[in-house]
Coordinates of C-alpha atoms and ligand atoms in Angstrom, one line a residue:
X1 CA -8.3 -25.9 -39.4
X2 CA -6.5 -23.1 -41.2
X3 CA -9.6 -21.0 -41.4
X4 CA -10.5 -21.5 -37.8
X5 CA -7.0 -20.5 -36.9
X6 CA -7.4 -17.3 -39.0
X7 CA -10.7 -16.6 -37.2
X8 CA -8.9 -16.9 -33.8
X9 CA -6.3 -14.6 -35.1
X10 CA -8.9 -11.9 -36.2
X11 CA -10.7 -12.3 -32.9
X12 CA -7.4 -11.9 -31.1
X13 CA -6.5 -8.7 -32.9
X14 CA -10.0 -7.4 -32.4
X15 CA -9.6 -8.0 -28.6
X16 CA -6.2 -6.4 -28.6
X17 CA -7.6 -3.2 -30.3
X18 CA -10.5 -3.1 -27.8
X19 CA -8.1 -3.4 -24.8
X20 CA -5.8 -0.7 -26.3
X21 CA -8.9 1.5 -26.8
X22 CA -10.0 0.9 -23.3
X23 CA -6.7 1.7 -21.9
X24 CA -6.5 5.0 -23.7
X25 CA -10.0 5.8 -22.6
X26 CA -9.0 5.3 -19.0
X27 CA -5.7 7.2 -19.5
X28 CA -7.7 10.3 -20.9
X29 CA -10.2 9.9 -18.1
X30 CA -7.4 9.7 -15.5
X31 CA -5.8 12.9 -16.8
X32 CA -9.0 14.7 -16.3
X33 CA -9.7 13.0 -13.0
X34 CA -6.4 14.5 -11.6
X35 CA -7.5 18.0 -12.9
X36 CA -11.0 17.7 -11.6
X37 CA -10.5 16.3 -8.1
X38 CA -12.1 12.9 -8.8
X39 CA -9.4 11.1 -6.8
X40 CA -9.6 10.7 -3.1
X41 CA -7.8 8.8 -0.4
X42 CA -9.1 6.2 2.1
X43 CA -7.3 4.9 5.1
X44 CA -7.1 1.3 6.5
X45 CA -6.2 1.0 10.2
X46 CA -3.0 -0.9 11.0
X47 CA -3.2 -2.2 14.6
X48 CA -0.4 -3.2 17.0
X49 CA -0.8 -6.9 18.2
X50 CA 0.6 -6.9 21.7
X51 CA 2.0 -10.1 23.2
X52 CA -0.4 -9.8 26.3
X53 CA -3.4 -10.3 23.9
X54 CA -4.5 -6.7 23.8
X55 CA -4.6 -4.6 20.6
X56 CA -3.6 -1.0 20.0
X57 CA -5.9 0.5 17.4
X58 CA -4.2 3.7 16.8
X59 CA -0.7 2.3 15.6
X60 CA -1.1 3.6 12.2
X61 CA -3.0 3.7 8.8
X62 CA -2.3 2.8 5.2
X63 CA -3.4 5.4 2.6
X64 CA -5.1 3.9 -0.4
X65 CA -6.2 5.8 -3.6
X66 CA -9.7 5.8 -5.0
X67 CA -11.2 7.2 -8.1
X68 CA -14.8 8.6 -8.1
X69 CA -15.5 8.3 -11.9
X70 CA -18.5 10.4 -13.0
X71 CA -19.9 7.5 -14.9
X72 CA -18.4 4.3 -13.6
X73 CA -18.7 5.0 -9.9
X74 CA -15.7 4.2 -7.6
X75 CA -12.9 2.6 -9.6
X76 CA -10.5 0.4 -7.6
X77 CA -6.7 1.0 -8.0
X78 CA -6.0 -2.2 -9.8
X79 CA -7.8 -0.8 -12.8
X80 CA -5.8 2.3 -13.1
X81 CA -2.5 2.2 -11.1
X82 CA -0.8 0.2 -13.9
X83 CA -2.1 2.6 -16.6
X84 CA -0.9 5.6 -14.4
X85 CA 2.6 4.0 -14.2
X86 CA 2.8 3.4 -17.9
X87 CA 1.6 6.8 -18.9
X88 CA 3.6 9.0 -16.5
X89 CA 0.5 10.1 -14.6
X90 CA 1.7 8.2 -11.5
X91 CA 4.0 11.2 -10.7
X92 CA 1.2 13.6 -10.1
X93 CA -1.1 10.9 -8.8
X94 CA 1.5 9.9 -6.2
X95 CA 2.1 13.4 -5.2
X96 CA -1.6 14.1 -4.8
X97 CA -2.0 11.0 -2.6
X98 CA 1.1 12.0 -0.3
X99 CA -0.1 15.6 0.0
X100 CA -3.7 14.5 0.9
X101 CA -2.7 11.8 3.3
X102 CA -0.2 14.1 5.2
X103 CA -2.9 16.8 5.4
X104 CA -5.5 14.4 6.8
X105 CA -2.9 12.8 9.1
X106 CA -2.1 16.2 10.6
X107 CA -5.8 17.0 11.0
X108 CA -6.3 13.8 13.0
X109 CA -3.5 14.9 15.3
X110 CA -5.2 18.2 15.8
X111 CA -8.6 16.6 16.7
X112 CA -7.4 13.6 18.6
X113 CA -4.0 14.4 20.0
X114 CA -2.3 11.3 21.5
X115 CA -5.3 9.2 20.3
X116 CA -4.4 9.8 16.6
X117 CA -2.7 7.2 14.4
X118 CA 1.1 7.3 15.0
X119 CA 2.2 6.2 11.6
X120 CA 1.1 7.0 8.0
X121 CA 2.0 4.4 5.3
X122 CA 1.8 5.5 1.7
X123 CA 2.4 3.3 -1.4
X124 CA 5.3 4.1 -3.7
X125 CA 5.6 3.1 -7.3
X126 CA 8.9 2.6 -9.2
X127 CA 8.1 5.4 -11.7
X128 CA 7.9 7.9 -8.8
X129 CA 11.5 7.1 -7.8
X130 CA 12.5 7.6 -11.4
X131 CA 12.0 11.3 -10.9
X132 CA 15.3 12.9 -9.9
X133 CA 14.9 15.0 -6.7
X134 CA 11.6 13.4 -5.6
X135 CA 12.9 13.2 -2.1
X136 CA 12.8 17.1 -2.1
X137 CA 9.1 16.9 -2.9
X138 CA 8.6 14.6 0.0
X139 CA 10.6 17.0 2.3
X140 CA 8.5 19.9 1.1
X141 CA 5.2 18.1 1.7
X142 CA 6.3 17.1 5.2
X143 CA 7.4 20.7 6.0
X144 CA 4.1 22.2 4.6
X145 CA 1.8 19.8 6.4
X146 CA 3.8 19.5 9.6
X147 CA 4.0 15.8 9.6
X148 CA 7.2 14.5 11.2
X149 CA 9.5 12.4 8.9
X150 CA 9.6 9.5 11.4
X151 CA 5.8 9.3 11.2
X152 CA 5.8 8.6 7.4
X153 CA 6.4 5.2 6.0
X154 CA 6.7 4.5 2.2
X155 CA 5.8 1.0 1.0
X156 CA 7.8 -0.5 -1.8
X157 CA 7.5 -3.9 -3.4
X158 CA 10.3 -6.5 -3.4
X159 CA 11.0 -6.1 -7.1
X160 CA 11.4 -2.3 -6.5
X161 CA 13.6 -2.5 -3.5
X162 CA 15.9 -5.0 -5.1
X163 CA 16.3 -2.7 -8.2
X164 CA 19.5 -1.2 -9.7
X165 CA 22.0 1.1 -7.9
X166 CA 20.2 4.3 -8.9
X167 CA 16.9 3.1 -7.2
X168 CA 18.9 2.0 -4.1
X169 CA 20.4 5.5 -4.0
X170 CA 17.0 7.1 -4.2
X171 CA 15.7 4.9 -1.4
X172 CA 18.7 5.9 0.7
X173 CA 18.0 9.6 0.0
X174 CA 14.4 9.1 1.3
X175 CA 15.6 7.3 4.5
X176 CA 18.1 10.2 5.1
X177 CA 15.0 12.4 5.5
X178 CA 14.1 10.3 8.6
X179 CA 11.2 8.4 7.0
X180 CA 11.0 4.6 7.1
X181 CA 10.4 2.0 4.3
X182 CA 8.2 -1.0 4.4
X183 CA 8.6 -4.1 2.0
X184 CA 5.1 -4.7 0.7
X185 CA 3.5 -8.0 -0.2
X186 CA 6.4 -10.0 1.1
X187 CA 6.5 -13.6 0.0
X188 CA 4.9 -13.0 -3.5
X189 CA 8.0 -11.8 -5.3
X190 CA 11.1 -13.7 -6.3
X191 CA 13.4 -12.5 -3.6
X192 CA 13.7 -14.4 -0.3
X193 CA 14.4 -14.3 3.3
X194 CA 18.0 -14.8 2.5
X195 CA 18.2 -11.4 0.7
X196 CA 16.1 -9.5 3.2
X197 CA 19.3 -8.0 4.8
X198 CA 20.2 -6.4 1.4
X199 CA 17.1 -4.2 1.3
X200 CA 17.0 -0.9 3.1
X201 CA 13.7 -1.6 4.8
X202 CA 12.5 -1.1 8.4
X203 CA 9.2 -3.1 8.1
X204 CA 8.2 -6.3 6.3
X205 CA 4.5 -6.6 5.3
X206 CA 3.6 -10.3 5.1
X207 CA 1.4 -10.8 2.1
X208 CA -2.3 -11.7 2.6
X209 CA -1.9 -15.0 0.8
X210 CA 0.2 -16.3 3.8
X211 CA -2.1 -14.8 6.4
X212 CA -5.4 -16.3 4.8
X213 CA -3.8 -19.8 4.8
X214 CA -2.3 -19.6 8.2
X215 CA -5.2 -21.4 9.9
X216 CA -5.4 -24.3 7.6
X217 CA -1.7 -24.7 6.5
X218 CA 1.1 -25.6 8.9
X219 CA 3.5 -24.8 5.9
X220 CA 2.3 -21.2 5.8
X221 CA 2.5 -20.8 9.6
X222 CA 6.1 -21.9 9.4
X223 CA 6.8 -19.4 6.7
X224 CA 5.3 -16.6 8.7
X225 CA 7.3 -17.7 11.8
X226 CA 10.5 -17.8 9.8
X227 CA 9.9 -14.4 8.3
X228 CA 9.2 -12.9 11.8
X229 CA 12.4 -14.4 13.1
X230 CA 14.6 -13.2 10.3
X231 CA 13.0 -9.7 10.4
X232 CA 13.5 -9.5 14.1
X233 CA 17.1 -10.5 13.8
X234 CA 17.7 -7.6 11.3
X235 CA 15.8 -5.2 13.6
X236 CA 12.8 -4.9 11.3
X237 CA 9.2 -5.0 12.4
X238 CA 6.5 -7.1 10.8
X239 CA 2.9 -6.5 9.6
X240 CA 0.5 -9.3 8.7
X241 CA -1.7 -8.1 5.9
X242 CA -5.3 -9.2 5.0
X243 CA -6.4 -10.5 8.5
X244 CA -10.1 -11.4 8.1
X245 CA -10.8 -13.7 11.1
X246 CA -10.1 -13.7 14.8
X247 CA -8.4 -17.0 14.4
X248 CA -5.9 -15.5 11.9
X249 CA -5.2 -12.6 14.2
X250 CA -4.5 -15.0 17.0
X251 CA -2.3 -17.1 14.8
X252 CA -0.1 -14.1 13.7
X253 CA 0.0 -12.7 17.2
X254 CA 1.2 -16.1 18.6
X255 CA 3.9 -16.1 15.8
X256 CA 4.9 -12.6 17.2
X257 CA 3.9 -10.5 14.3
X258 CA 4.1 -6.8 15.5
X259 CA 1.1 -5.5 13.7
X260 CA -1.9 -6.5 11.7
X261 CA -4.2 -5.1 9.1
X262 CA -7.3 -6.4 7.4
X263 CA -11.1 -6.5 7.2
X264 CA -11.3 -8.0 10.7
X265 CA -10.4 -4.6 12.0
X266 CA -11.7 -2.4 9.3
X267 CA -12.0 -1.9 5.5
X268 CA -10.3 1.3 4.2
X269 CA -12.2 4.3 5.4
X270 CA -12.6 7.9 4.5
X271 CA -11.0 10.4 6.8
X272 CA -14.3 11.2 8.6
X273 CA -15.2 7.5 9.0
X274 CA -11.7 6.7 10.3
X275 CA -12.3 9.3 13.2
X276 CA -15.5 7.6 14.1
X277 CA -13.8 4.2 13.9
X278 CA -11.0 5.3 16.2
X279 CA -13.5 6.8 18.6
X280 CA -15.2 3.5 19.0
X281 CA -12.0 1.5 19.2
X282 CA -10.1 3.3 21.9
X283 CA -7.1 1.4 23.1
X284 CA -7.5 -0.1 26.6
Ligands
C2E1 P1 -1.6 -3.1 -1.2 O1 -0.7 -2.1 -1.0 O2 -1.2 -4.5 -1.0 O3 -2.9 -2.7 -0.3 C1 -3.7 -3.7 0.3 C2 -4.9 -4.0 -0.5 O4 -5.6 -5.1 0.2 C3 -5.9 -2.9 -0.5 O5 -6.6 -3.0 -1.8 C4 -6.9 -3.2 0.6 O6 -8.2 -2.7 0.5 C5 -6.9 -4.8 0.5 N1 -7.2 -5.4 1.8 C6 -6.9 -5.0 3.0 N2 -7.4 -5.9 4.0 C7 -8.0 -6.9 3.3 C8 -8.6 -8.1 3.7 O7 -8.7 -8.4 4.9 N3 -9.0 -8.9 2.7 C9 -8.9 -8.6 1.4 N4 -9.4 -9.4 0.5 N5 -8.3 -7.4 1.0 C10 -7.9 -6.6 1.9 P2 -6.9 -1.8 -2.8 O8 -7.1 -0.6 -1.9 O9 -7.8 -2.1 -3.8 O10 -5.3 -1.5 -3.4 C11 -4.8 -2.5 -4.2 C12 -3.4 -2.2 -4.6 O11 -3.4 -0.9 -5.3 C13 -2.5 -1.9 -3.3 O12 -2.2 -3.1 -2.7 C14 -1.4 -1.1 -3.9 O13 -0.5 -2.0 -4.6 C15 -2.2 -0.3 -5.0 N6 -2.4 1.1 -4.6 C16 -3.5 1.5 -3.9 N7 -3.3 2.9 -3.5 C17 -2.2 3.2 -4.1 C18 -1.4 4.5 -4.2 O14 -1.8 5.5 -3.7 N8 -0.3 4.5 -4.9 C19 0.2 3.3 -5.5 N9 1.4 3.4 -6.2 N10 -0.4 2.1 -5.4 C20 -1.5 2.0 -4.7
CA2 CA1 0.7 -1.3 0.5
CA3 CA1 0.3 -5.3 0.5
CA4 CA1 -0.6 -5.8 -3.4

């Protein structure tokens, strides 16, 4: 038994070394990726679910980063965002995404006018807020690209929004620019409806895990309904994430979610593909 345990220990140590090596490979590759333009941004439409049953397809988009790796192909964010956060690369990565997304957003306004998406959502990591004066970077990118502050929404997670006083201060600095904040993945963290009023957010994004069970589970429908009611009472809007079926869309619409996002409408698209999608989904 002792020998077997030792074997497990050796195998475990070996697995740890392999993991660490893989991480530092990804980190080195990511550093290069930032220099060599291998990162790009895709956009998933966020639609407005009107109470009359109609849908407004140009309500907004969420920017999502992708990595075109020379050998591995397109690498999804869950494989590198964590590493970027731990290695300090999230700063330049996040600035790249914001700059590119604002540039693309402005180009849609030029080509589509009133038919362009009205809100641009960009994900924010805790490490980005750690940088003193980051709100000045945001202000500079807005000024350079011509995007209005009220058109930009930064998405933060519950654990981030509930953080210490310094983080709260940084979030308020951002809000002072005129941008809005969304609480991402709501329902998956440890904070609750009761503490929603403590967070400086304008929008609550209800996590996909609730939406995907909304057809089969009364419990999940009740949770969505309660979230919408509390958010409304605080003057916050709601987005249902990960809508994959028409039935789910109708459930969240009936529960008065303001907006929806998910594969039912569209997967994340390149800037060009988004223009084509918008052209074929004109709001009636
Ligand atoms: P998220 O912010 O919750 O983004 C939504 C994720 O759900 C995206 O995955 C999107 O492609 C996926 N999704 C959307 N609709 C559906 C659906 O109907 N069904 C299913 N199964 N999935 C759907 P993605 O693009 O792989 O991003 C994963 C996570 O990586 C994001 O989760 C976000 O936390 C992070 N991320 C992505 N881009 C950035 C970025 O630029 N900066 C930072 N800090 N994080 C990012
Ligand atoms: Ca998000
Ligand atoms: Ca989310
Ligand atoms: Ca997520």
